[in-house]
XYZ file of C-alpha atoms in Angstrom:
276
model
C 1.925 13.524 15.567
C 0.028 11.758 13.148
C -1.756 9.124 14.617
C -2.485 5.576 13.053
C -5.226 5.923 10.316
C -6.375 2.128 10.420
C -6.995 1.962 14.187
C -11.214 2.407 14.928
C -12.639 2.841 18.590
C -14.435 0.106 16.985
C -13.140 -3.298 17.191
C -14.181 -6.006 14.636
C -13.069 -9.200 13.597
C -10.701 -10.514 11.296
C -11.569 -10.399 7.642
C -10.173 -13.668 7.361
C -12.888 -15.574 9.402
C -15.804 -14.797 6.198
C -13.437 -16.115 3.549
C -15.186 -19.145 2.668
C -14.497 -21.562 1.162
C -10.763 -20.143 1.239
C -9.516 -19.167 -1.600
C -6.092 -20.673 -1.472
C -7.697 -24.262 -1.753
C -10.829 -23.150 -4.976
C -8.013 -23.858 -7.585
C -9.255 -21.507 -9.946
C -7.108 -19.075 -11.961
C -8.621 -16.010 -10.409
C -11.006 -15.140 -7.295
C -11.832 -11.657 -6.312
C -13.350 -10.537 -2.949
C -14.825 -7.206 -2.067
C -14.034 -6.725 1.427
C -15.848 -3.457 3.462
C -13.403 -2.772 7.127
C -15.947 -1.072 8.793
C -16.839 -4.470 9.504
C -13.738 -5.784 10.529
C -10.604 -4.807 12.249
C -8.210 -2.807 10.675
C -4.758 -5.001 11.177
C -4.332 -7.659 9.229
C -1.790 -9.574 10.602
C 1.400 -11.136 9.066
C 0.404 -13.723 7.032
C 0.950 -15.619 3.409
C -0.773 -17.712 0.250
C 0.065 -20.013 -1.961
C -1.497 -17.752 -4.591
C -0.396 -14.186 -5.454
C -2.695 -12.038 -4.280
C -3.322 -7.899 -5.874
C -5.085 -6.029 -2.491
C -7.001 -2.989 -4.651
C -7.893 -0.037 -2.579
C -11.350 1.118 -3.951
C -11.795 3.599 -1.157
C -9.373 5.148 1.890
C -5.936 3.472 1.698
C -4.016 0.200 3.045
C -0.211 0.215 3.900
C 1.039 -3.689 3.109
C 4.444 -4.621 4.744
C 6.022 -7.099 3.252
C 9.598 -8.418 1.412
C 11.867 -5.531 2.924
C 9.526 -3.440 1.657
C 6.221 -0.698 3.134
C 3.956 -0.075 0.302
C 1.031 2.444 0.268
C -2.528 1.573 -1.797
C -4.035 4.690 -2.421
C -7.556 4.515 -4.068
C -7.164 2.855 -7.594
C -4.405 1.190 -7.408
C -3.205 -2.096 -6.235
C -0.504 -3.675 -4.239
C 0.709 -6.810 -5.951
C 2.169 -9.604 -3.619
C 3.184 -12.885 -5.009
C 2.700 -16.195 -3.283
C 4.529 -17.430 -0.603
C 5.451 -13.734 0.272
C 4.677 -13.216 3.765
C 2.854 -9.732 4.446
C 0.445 -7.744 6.926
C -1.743 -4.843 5.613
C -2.953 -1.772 7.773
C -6.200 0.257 6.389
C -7.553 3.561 7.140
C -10.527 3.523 9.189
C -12.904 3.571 5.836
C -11.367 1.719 3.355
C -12.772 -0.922 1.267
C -10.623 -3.114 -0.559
C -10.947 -6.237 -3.560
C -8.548 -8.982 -2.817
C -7.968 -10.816 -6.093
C -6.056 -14.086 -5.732
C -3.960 -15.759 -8.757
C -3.247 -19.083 -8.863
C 0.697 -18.841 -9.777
C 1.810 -19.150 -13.298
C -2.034 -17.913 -14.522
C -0.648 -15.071 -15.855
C 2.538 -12.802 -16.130
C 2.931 -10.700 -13.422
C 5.470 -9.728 -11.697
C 7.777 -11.869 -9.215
C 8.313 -9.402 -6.327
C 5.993 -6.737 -4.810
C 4.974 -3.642 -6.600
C 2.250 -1.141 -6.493
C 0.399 -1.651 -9.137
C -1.710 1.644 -11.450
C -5.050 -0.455 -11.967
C -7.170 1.431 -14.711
C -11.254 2.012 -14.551
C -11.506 -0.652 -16.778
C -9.896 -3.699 -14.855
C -11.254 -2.162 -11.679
C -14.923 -2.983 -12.819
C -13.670 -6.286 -14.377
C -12.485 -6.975 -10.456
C -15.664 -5.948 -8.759
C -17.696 -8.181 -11.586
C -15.493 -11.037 -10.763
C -16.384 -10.324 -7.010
C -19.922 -10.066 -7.350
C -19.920 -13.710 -9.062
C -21.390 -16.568 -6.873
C -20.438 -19.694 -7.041
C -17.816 -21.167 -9.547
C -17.071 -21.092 -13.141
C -15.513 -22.934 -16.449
C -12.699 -21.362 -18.710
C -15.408 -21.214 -21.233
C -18.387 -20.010 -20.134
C -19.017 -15.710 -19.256
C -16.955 -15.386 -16.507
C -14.480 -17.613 -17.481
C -13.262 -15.647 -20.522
C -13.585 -12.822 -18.111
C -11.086 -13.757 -16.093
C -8.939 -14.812 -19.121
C -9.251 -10.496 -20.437
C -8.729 -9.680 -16.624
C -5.504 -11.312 -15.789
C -4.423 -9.747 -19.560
C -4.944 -6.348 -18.377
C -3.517 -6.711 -15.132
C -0.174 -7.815 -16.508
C -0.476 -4.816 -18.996
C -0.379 -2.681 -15.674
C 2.074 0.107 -14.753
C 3.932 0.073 -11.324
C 3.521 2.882 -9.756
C 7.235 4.355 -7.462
C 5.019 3.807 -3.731
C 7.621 1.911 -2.106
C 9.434 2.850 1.187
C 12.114 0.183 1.585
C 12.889 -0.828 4.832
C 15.506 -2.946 6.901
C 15.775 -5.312 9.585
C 19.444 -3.468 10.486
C 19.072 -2.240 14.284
C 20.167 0.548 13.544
C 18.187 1.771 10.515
C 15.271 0.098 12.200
C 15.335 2.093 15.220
C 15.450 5.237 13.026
C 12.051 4.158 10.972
C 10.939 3.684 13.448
C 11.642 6.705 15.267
C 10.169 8.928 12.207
C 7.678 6.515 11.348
C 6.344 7.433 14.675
C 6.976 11.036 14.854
C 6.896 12.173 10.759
C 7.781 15.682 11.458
C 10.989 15.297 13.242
C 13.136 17.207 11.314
C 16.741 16.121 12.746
C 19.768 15.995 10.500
C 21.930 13.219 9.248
C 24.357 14.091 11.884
C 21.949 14.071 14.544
C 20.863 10.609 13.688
C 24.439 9.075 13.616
C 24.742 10.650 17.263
C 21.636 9.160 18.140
C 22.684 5.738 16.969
C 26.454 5.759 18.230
C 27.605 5.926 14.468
C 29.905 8.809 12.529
C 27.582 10.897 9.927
C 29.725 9.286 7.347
C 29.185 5.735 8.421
C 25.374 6.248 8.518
C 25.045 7.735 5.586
C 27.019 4.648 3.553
C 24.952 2.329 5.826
C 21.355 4.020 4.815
C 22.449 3.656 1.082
C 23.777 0.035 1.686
C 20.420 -1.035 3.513
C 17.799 0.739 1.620
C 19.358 1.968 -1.628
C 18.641 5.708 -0.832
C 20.024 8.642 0.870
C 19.319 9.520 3.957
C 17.262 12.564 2.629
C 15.622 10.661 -0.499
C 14.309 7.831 2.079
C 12.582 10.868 4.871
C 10.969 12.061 2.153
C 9.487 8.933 0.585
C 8.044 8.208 4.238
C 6.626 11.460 4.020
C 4.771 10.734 0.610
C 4.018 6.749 2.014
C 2.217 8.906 5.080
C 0.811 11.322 3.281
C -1.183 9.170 0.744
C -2.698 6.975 3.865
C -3.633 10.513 5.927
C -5.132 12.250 2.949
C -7.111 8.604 1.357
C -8.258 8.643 4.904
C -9.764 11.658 5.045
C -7.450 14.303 6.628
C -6.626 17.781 5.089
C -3.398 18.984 3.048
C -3.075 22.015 5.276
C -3.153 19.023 8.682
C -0.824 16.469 6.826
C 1.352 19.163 5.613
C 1.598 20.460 9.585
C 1.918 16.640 10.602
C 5.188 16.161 8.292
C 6.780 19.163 9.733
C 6.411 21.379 6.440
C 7.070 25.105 7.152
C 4.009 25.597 4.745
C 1.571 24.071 2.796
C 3.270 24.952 0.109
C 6.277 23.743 0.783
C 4.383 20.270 1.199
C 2.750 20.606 -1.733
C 5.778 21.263 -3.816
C 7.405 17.727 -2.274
C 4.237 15.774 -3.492
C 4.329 17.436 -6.746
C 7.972 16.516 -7.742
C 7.264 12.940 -6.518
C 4.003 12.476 -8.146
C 3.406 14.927 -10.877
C 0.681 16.427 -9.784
C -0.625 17.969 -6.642
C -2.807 15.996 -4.143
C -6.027 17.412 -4.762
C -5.194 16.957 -8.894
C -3.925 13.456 -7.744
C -6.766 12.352 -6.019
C -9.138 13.843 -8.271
C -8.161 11.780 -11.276
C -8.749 8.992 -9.168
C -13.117 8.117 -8.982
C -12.595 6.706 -5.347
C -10.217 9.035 -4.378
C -10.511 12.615 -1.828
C -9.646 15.646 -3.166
C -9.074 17.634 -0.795
């Protein structure tokens, strides 16, 4: 069983608490905020702003829940959440993450939550923006940096990281079942009995809740899971094992046909990323 990358014998305190001033309440079009969790705990509980808000993984991984939806944040790419969207985020035990906040309407990004590709370029235009004290006028250096920032960042490709999810008891109960325990390998038809359901009712019901087969939805967990393991740190060859692949192979072949690439290609095209 895999076990829960963002949880640390190490317990710190929320990341919230050093966010000061907040920055909900600064007003300005764009605030960024480098944020290291081996200094603070690794749950962020569910929560929401009146800005939109990209998390950037710039090393391990976060998982954000949020809008029916579980979204991984591999290294060098970004979750985008808009405001008002109530969310949680769980990191692996070494991330660090930027948290850039945009005041709504500063640019045109998108209006429900994506994972966002975020390019070397904006990345460093992020950290910059972090690394800023104080404030700043539309005019002056960092002002016009922010106005070429939240330009690229709208320019960004989403990126297919999504694992939708439902609130149906049913469907629930199975996430969470295989959330739990990734490599149980029980059919369709062992899941309706499970659940009290006919195979043919559960399979309309999976479609109806989360817009993908049965088999199309185990296997997207598997690729959600297998970005947080191997951004934390674990091996192909114990992730593969972990999903209940017959080989690494096998594994490797799944990851390819969702991704394009294979996971040590994949995270070696990305600077912060493991290849492992």
């Amino acid at each position: 069983m895999i076990s829960k990358s963002g949880q640390s014998a190490r317990r710190r305190r929320p990341c919230s608490v050093d966010f000061d001033p907040d920055p909900d309440r600064l007003g300005r079009p764009a605030v960024a905020l480098d944020v290291d969790f081996s200094d603070y705990e690794a749950e962020v509980p569910r929560h929401q702003h009146r800005q939109g808000q990209l998390i950037l993984a710039l090393h391990g991984a976060v998982t954000c829940t949020a809008a029916n939806g579980l979204w991984i944040v591999p290294p060098d790419c970004g979750v985008w959440i808009p405001g008002g969207v109530p969310h949680s985020n769980q990191v692996t035990s070494n991330a660090r993450l930027s948290y850039l906040f945009v005041e709504p309407d500063a640019a045109a990004l998108p209006q429900e939550c994506c994972t966002l590709s975020v390019s070397p370029m904006l990345r460093e235009m992020i950290l910059r923006l972090a690394d800023q004290p104080g404030g700043y006028t539309s005019d002056d250096h960092v002002g016009r940096l922010v106005r070429v920032l939240l330009d690229e960042l709208a320019l960004m490709p989403k990126e297919g990281l999504e694992l939708p999810v439902s609130s149906h008891p049913k469907i629930a109960a199975i996430a969470a079942a295989l959330t739990a325990e990734p490599g149980d390998r029980r059919t369709l038809a062992e899941w309706a009995d499970h659940v009290a359901m006919s195979e043919r009712s559960l399979k309309r019901l999976m479609v109806q809740e989360t817009g993908l087969t049965f088999g199309r939805w185990r296997r997207q967990l598997h690729l959600v899971i297998a970005l947080r393991e191997l951004a934390g740190g674990a091996t192909v060859q114990r992730v593969s094992s972990d999903l209940g692949y017959e080989s690494v192979t096998a594994f490797i072949v799944m990851f390819k046909k969702a991704l394009g690439t294979t996971p040590a290609r994949y995270f070696a095209m990305r600077p912060a990323g493991l290849a492992r």
